[in-house]
XYZ file of C-alpha atoms in Angstrom:
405
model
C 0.000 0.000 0.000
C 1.444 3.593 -0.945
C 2.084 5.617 2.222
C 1.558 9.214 2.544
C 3.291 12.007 4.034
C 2.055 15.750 5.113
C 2.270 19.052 6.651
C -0.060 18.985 10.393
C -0.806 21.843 12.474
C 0.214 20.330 15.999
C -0.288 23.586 18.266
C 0.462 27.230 18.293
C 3.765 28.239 16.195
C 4.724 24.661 15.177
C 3.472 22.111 11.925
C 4.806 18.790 11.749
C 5.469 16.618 8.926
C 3.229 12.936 9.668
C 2.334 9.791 8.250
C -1.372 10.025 7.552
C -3.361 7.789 5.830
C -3.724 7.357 2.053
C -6.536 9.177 0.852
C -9.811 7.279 -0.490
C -13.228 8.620 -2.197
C -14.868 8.880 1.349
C -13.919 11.361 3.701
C -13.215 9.502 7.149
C -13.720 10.924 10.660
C -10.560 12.659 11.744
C -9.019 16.104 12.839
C -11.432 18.986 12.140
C -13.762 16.910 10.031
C -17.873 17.770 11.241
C -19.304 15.122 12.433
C -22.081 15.175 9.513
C -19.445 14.909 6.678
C -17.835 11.973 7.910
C -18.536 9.037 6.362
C -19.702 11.166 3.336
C -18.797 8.991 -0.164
C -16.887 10.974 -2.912
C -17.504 8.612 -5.915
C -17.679 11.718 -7.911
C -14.100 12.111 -6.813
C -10.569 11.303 -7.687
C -7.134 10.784 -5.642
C -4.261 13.291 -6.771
C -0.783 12.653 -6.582
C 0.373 16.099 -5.580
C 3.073 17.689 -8.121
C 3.462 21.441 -5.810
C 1.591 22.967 -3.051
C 2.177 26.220 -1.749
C 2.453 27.885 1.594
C -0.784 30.018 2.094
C -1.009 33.093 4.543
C -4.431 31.833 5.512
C -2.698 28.662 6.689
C -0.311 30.864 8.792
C -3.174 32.705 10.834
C -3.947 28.930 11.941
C -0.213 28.111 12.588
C -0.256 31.265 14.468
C -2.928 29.730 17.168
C -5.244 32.303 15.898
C -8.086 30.647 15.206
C -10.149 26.889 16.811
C -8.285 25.130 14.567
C -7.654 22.212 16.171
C -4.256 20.198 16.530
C -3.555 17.274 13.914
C -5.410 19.260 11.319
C -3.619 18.713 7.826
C -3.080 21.984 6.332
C -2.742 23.081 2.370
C -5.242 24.142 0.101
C -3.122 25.226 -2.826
C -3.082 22.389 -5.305
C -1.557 21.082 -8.385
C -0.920 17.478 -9.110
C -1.919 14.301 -11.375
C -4.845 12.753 -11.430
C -3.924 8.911 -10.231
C -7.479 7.259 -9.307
C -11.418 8.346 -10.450
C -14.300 7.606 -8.609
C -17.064 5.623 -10.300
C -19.025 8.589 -11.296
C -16.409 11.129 -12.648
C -16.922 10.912 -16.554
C -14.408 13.799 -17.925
C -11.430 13.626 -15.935
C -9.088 11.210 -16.860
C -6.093 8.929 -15.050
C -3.007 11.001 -16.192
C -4.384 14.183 -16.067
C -2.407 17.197 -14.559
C -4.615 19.661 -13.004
C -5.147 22.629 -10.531
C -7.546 22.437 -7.491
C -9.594 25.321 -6.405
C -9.355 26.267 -2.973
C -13.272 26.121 -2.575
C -14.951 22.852 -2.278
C -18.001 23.218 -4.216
C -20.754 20.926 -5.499
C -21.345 22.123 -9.252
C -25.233 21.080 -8.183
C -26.247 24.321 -5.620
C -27.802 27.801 -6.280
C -24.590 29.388 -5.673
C -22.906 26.936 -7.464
C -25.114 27.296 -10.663
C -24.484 31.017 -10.267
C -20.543 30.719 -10.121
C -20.724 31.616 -6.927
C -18.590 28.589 -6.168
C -16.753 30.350 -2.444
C -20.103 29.707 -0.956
C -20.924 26.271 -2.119
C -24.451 25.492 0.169
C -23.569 21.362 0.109
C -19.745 20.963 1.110
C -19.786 22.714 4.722
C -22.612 21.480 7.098
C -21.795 24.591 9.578
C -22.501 27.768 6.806
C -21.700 28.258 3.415
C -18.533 27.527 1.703
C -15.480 25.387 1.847
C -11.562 24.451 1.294
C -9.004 21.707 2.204
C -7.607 21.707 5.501
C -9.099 24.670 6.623
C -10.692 25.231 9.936
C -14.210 25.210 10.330
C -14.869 24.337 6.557
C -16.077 21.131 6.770
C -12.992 19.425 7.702
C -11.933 18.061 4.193
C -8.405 17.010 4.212
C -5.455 19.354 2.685
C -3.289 19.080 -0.030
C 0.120 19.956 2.117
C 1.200 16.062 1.150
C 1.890 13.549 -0.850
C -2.075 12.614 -2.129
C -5.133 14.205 -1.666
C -8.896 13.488 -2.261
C -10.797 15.621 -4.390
C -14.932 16.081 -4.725
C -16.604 16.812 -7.738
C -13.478 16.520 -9.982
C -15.643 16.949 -13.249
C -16.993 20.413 -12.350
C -14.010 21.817 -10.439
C -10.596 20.587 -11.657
C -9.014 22.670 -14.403
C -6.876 20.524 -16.353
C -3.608 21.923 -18.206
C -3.637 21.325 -22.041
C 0.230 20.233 -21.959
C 1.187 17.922 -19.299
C 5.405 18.814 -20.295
C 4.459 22.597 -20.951
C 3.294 22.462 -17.486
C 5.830 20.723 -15.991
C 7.671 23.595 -17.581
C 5.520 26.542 -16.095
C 4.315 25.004 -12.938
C 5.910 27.714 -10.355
C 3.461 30.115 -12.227
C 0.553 27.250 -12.844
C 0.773 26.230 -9.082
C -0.321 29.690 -7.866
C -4.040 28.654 -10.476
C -5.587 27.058 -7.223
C -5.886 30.234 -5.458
C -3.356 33.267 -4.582
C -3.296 34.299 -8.465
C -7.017 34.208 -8.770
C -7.443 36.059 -5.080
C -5.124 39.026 -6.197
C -7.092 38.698 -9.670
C -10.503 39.185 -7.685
C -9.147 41.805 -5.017
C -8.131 43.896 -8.343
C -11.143 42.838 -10.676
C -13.231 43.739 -7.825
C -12.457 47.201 -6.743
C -13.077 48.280 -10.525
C -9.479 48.344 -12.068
C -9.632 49.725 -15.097
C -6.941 50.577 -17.954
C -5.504 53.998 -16.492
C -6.570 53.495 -12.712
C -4.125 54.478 -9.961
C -4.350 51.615 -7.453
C -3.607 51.357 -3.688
C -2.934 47.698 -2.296
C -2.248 47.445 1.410
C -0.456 44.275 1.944
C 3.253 43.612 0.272
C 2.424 39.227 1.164
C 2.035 36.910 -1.288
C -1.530 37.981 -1.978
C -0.684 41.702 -2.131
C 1.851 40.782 -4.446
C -0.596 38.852 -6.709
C -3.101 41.463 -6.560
C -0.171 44.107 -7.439
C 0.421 42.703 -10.565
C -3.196 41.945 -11.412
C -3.976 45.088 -11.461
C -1.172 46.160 -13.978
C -2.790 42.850 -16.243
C -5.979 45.136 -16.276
C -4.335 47.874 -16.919
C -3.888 49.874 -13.872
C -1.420 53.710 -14.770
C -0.085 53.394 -11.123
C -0.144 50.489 -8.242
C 1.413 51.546 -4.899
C 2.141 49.110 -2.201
C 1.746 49.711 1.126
C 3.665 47.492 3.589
C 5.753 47.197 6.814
C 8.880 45.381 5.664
C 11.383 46.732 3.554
C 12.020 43.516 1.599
C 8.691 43.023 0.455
C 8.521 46.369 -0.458
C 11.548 46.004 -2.754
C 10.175 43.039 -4.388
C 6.960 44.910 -5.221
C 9.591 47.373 -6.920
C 10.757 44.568 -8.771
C 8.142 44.342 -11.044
C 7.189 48.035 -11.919
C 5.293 49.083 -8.381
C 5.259 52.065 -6.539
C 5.705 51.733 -2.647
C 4.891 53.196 0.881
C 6.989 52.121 3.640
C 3.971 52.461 6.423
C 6.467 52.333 9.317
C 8.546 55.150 8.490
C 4.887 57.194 7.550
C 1.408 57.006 9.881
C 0.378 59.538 6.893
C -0.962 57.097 4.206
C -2.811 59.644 2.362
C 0.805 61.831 2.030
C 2.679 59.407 1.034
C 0.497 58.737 -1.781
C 0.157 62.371 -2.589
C 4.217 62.138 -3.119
C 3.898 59.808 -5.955
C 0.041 60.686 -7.417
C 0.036 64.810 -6.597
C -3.391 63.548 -5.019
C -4.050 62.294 -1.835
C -6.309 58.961 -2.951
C -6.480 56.675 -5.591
C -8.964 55.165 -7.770
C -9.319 51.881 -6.085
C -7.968 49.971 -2.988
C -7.513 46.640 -2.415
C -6.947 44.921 1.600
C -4.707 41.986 1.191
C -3.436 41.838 4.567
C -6.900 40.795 6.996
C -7.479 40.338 10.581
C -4.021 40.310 11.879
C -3.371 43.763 10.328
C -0.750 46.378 12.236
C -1.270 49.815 12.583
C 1.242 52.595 11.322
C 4.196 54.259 12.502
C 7.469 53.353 14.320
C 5.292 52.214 17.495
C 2.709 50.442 15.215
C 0.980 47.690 16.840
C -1.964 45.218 16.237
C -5.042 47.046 15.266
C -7.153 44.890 13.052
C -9.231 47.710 11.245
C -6.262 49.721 10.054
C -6.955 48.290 6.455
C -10.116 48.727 6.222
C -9.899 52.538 7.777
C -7.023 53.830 5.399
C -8.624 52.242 2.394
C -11.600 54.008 3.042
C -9.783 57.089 3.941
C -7.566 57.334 0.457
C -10.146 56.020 -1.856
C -11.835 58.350 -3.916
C -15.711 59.112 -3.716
C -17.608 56.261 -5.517
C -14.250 54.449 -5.975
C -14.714 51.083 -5.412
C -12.713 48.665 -1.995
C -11.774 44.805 -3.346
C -10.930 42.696 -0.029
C -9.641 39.315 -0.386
C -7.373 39.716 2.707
C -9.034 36.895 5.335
C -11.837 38.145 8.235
C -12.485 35.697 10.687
C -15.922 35.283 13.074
C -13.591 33.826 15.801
C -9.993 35.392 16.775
C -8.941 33.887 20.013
C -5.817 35.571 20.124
C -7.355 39.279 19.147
C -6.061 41.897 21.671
C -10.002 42.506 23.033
C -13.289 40.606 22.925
C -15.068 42.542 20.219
C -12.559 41.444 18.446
C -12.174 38.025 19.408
C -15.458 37.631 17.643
C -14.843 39.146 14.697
C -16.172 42.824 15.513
C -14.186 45.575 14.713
C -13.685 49.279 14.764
C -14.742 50.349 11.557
C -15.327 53.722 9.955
C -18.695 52.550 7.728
C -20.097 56.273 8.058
C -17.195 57.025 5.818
C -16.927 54.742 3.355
C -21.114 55.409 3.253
C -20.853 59.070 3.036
C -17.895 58.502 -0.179
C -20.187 56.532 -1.785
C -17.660 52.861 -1.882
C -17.972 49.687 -2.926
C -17.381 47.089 -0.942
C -16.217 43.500 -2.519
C -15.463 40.808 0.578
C -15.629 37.067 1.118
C -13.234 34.139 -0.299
C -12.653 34.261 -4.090
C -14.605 32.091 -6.463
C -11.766 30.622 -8.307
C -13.516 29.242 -11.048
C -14.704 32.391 -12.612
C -10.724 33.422 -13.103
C -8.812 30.149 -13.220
C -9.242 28.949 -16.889
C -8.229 33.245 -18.486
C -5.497 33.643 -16.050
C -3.696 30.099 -17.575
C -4.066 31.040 -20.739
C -2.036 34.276 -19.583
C -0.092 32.654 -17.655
C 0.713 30.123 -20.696
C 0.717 33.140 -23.446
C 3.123 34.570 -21.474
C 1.421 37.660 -20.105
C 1.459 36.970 -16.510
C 4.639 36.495 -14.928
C 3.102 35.559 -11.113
C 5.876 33.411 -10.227
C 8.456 36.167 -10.561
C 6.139 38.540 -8.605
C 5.394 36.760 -5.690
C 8.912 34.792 -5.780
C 7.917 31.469 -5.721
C 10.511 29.607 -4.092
C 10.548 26.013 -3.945
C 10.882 23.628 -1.074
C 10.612 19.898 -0.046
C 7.834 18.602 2.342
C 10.374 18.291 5.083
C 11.291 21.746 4.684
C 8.190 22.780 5.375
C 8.185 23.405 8.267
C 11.772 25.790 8.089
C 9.400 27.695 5.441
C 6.266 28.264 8.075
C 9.056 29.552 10.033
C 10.633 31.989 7.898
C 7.240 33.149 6.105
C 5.662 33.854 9.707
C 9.198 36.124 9.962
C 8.207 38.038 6.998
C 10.620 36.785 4.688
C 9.216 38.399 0.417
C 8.597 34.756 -0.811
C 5.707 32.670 -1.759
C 6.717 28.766 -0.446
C 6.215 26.023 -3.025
C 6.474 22.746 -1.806
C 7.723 19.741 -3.967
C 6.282 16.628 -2.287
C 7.704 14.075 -4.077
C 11.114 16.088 -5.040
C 10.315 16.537 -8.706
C 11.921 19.304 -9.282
C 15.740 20.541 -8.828
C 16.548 23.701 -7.013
């Protein structure tokens, strides 16, 4: 029997690299899993030998002991691999095929499904609406940090890659398909960029990063980072951003003055979330900075895409409004300025299959922008550890060691 190998959160600040079971079309009882899905049968599924899976900022707020997760859950929800086993009912996808995962679990049968509102799939979570792979709270499907993974509904969600060596070939860029490309894609499609719109995206992470260079795709004139750390700021330089070093500045709306002669923009996008800081030398935890200063330096009607993560539970917030997802936010302004608001996890599946075909037409360059850096499964957890310390690079883990360094 083939073994399996991957990546469990085992308590605040530490993952662990076990022997779990082999995956099969059922979901079994186990860490995280709600008690109604277990047992559920997934002949509409398939078993995926997992070529790369990534390192996901969402799976650090876990790591971080800042949400129930609880320990032994198998984290990863980024996921590219080959199709090695179909379930009796999957008719399209075939043994052999290479394909990316989307992040959301969804049924292909629901309203919201039907509507392509796939991030809020009504059949997948028995708790509320929507679902991923080894995620807390979503249902407790197992992730894709290892060596195989199960996946549900493989005909209506997998997108498989026309070329399985022209893949191989552009998988660092392909690999990002499951969900941080297509979440910067929907931060920028979102707040309304447009060919000639100055853009402000708070958050120089991975998904800021994405976002970033999403909105030049669409055709932003300007795209200013905003960010803590100096070396993620530089690497949004590297690919044609402007930046805002928010420590050195509490003024966000000067800063961007400096580089626009205007104190807002056109659109903002939030990629940083719950744990955001505040500004300034002395900055510290204040979890609706984002939101606040996007508000603040967005122009009237201009429209706010946020695909940085909200929680309904923070344990670890600093105060009990908090802790339960309540926070200070200025919603008379945004009101009063007329905004947009855009929240909630992405739908994948209305970007995945256009941003390959840029990706493979060589218009998007995501791997370069986020700085995909590869690692093994035993490294992983060195990279939680150096991601966590704010190091500019998007992990890429190579279960099986496909790939050379």
């Amino acid at each position: 029997m083939v073994g399996n190998r991957a990546v469990a959160y085992v308590g605040a600040g530490n993952v662990e690299v076990k022997d779990i079971d082999y995956p099969e079309l059922i979901l079994r009882d186990g860490p995280g899993v709600h008690p109604l899905n277990v047992g559920r049968k997934c002949e509409h599924g398939v078993i995926v030998k997992v070529i790369t899976t990534n390192i996901c900022g969402s799976d650090q707020h876990m790591v971080r002991g800042r949400t129930t997760a609880p320990e032994g859950l198998i984290l990863g929800h980024e996921i590219t691999g080959e199709v090695i086993e179909t379930g009796r009912d999957v008719e399209f996808i075939k043994k052999g095929d290479m394909v990316s995962v989307p992040f959301n679990i969804a049924c292909g049968r629901c309203q919201s499904c039907k509507e392509q509102n796939t991030h809020v799939c009504l059949n997948v979570n028995p708790d509320r609406p929507g679902s991923a792979y080894g995620y807390v709270d979503m249902g407790g499907w197992v992730g894709g940090q290892s060596e195989y993974v199960m996946v549900p509904y493989a005909d209506f969600q997998l997108l498989t890659f026309p070329d399985k060596e022209q893949a191989m070939d552009k998988i660092l860029d392909l690999t990002m398909l499951s969900d941080i490309f297509p979440t910067g894609f929907h931060g920028a499609y979102s707040a309304g960029v447009k060919p000639g719109s100055t853009v402000y995206v708070a958050g120089a992470g991975p998904v800021g990063l994405a976002a970033a260079h999403s909105a030049q795709l669409l055709g932003a004139s300007v795209v200013i980072v905003g960010d803590l750390i100096p070396e993620r700021l530089e690497q949004a330089r590297s690919f044609g951003c402007e930046t805002v070093n928010l420590r050195d500045h509490d003024n966000l709306g000067e800063q961007i003055e400096q580089i626009l002669g205007v104190p807002e923009v056109d659109s903002a996008i939030d990629a940083v979330g719950f744990e955001a800081s505040g500004h300034g030398q002395d900055a510290k935890e204040a979890p609706a900075t984002v939101l606040n200063s996007i508000m603040d330096v967005t122009r009237a009607a201009g429209q706010l895409g946020i695909p940085g993560l909200y929680v309904t539970e923070d344990p670890g917030a600093a105060d009990k409004a908090a802790q339960q997802g309540s926070l200070s936010i200025r919603f008379g302004l945004g009101w009063a300025k007329g905004h947009t608001f855009v929240t909630g996890q992405t739908p994948v599946m209305q970007y995945h299959r256009s941003l390959l075909n840029s990706i493979l037409h060589g218009k998007a360059n995501i791997a370069k922008a986020v700085n995909a850096t590869l690692i093994s499964l035993d490294e992983a957890p060195q990279g939680y550890n150096e991601f966590d310390s704010g190091v500019a690079k998007k992990f890429v883990i190579d279960p099986h060691n496909m790939f050379s360094k």
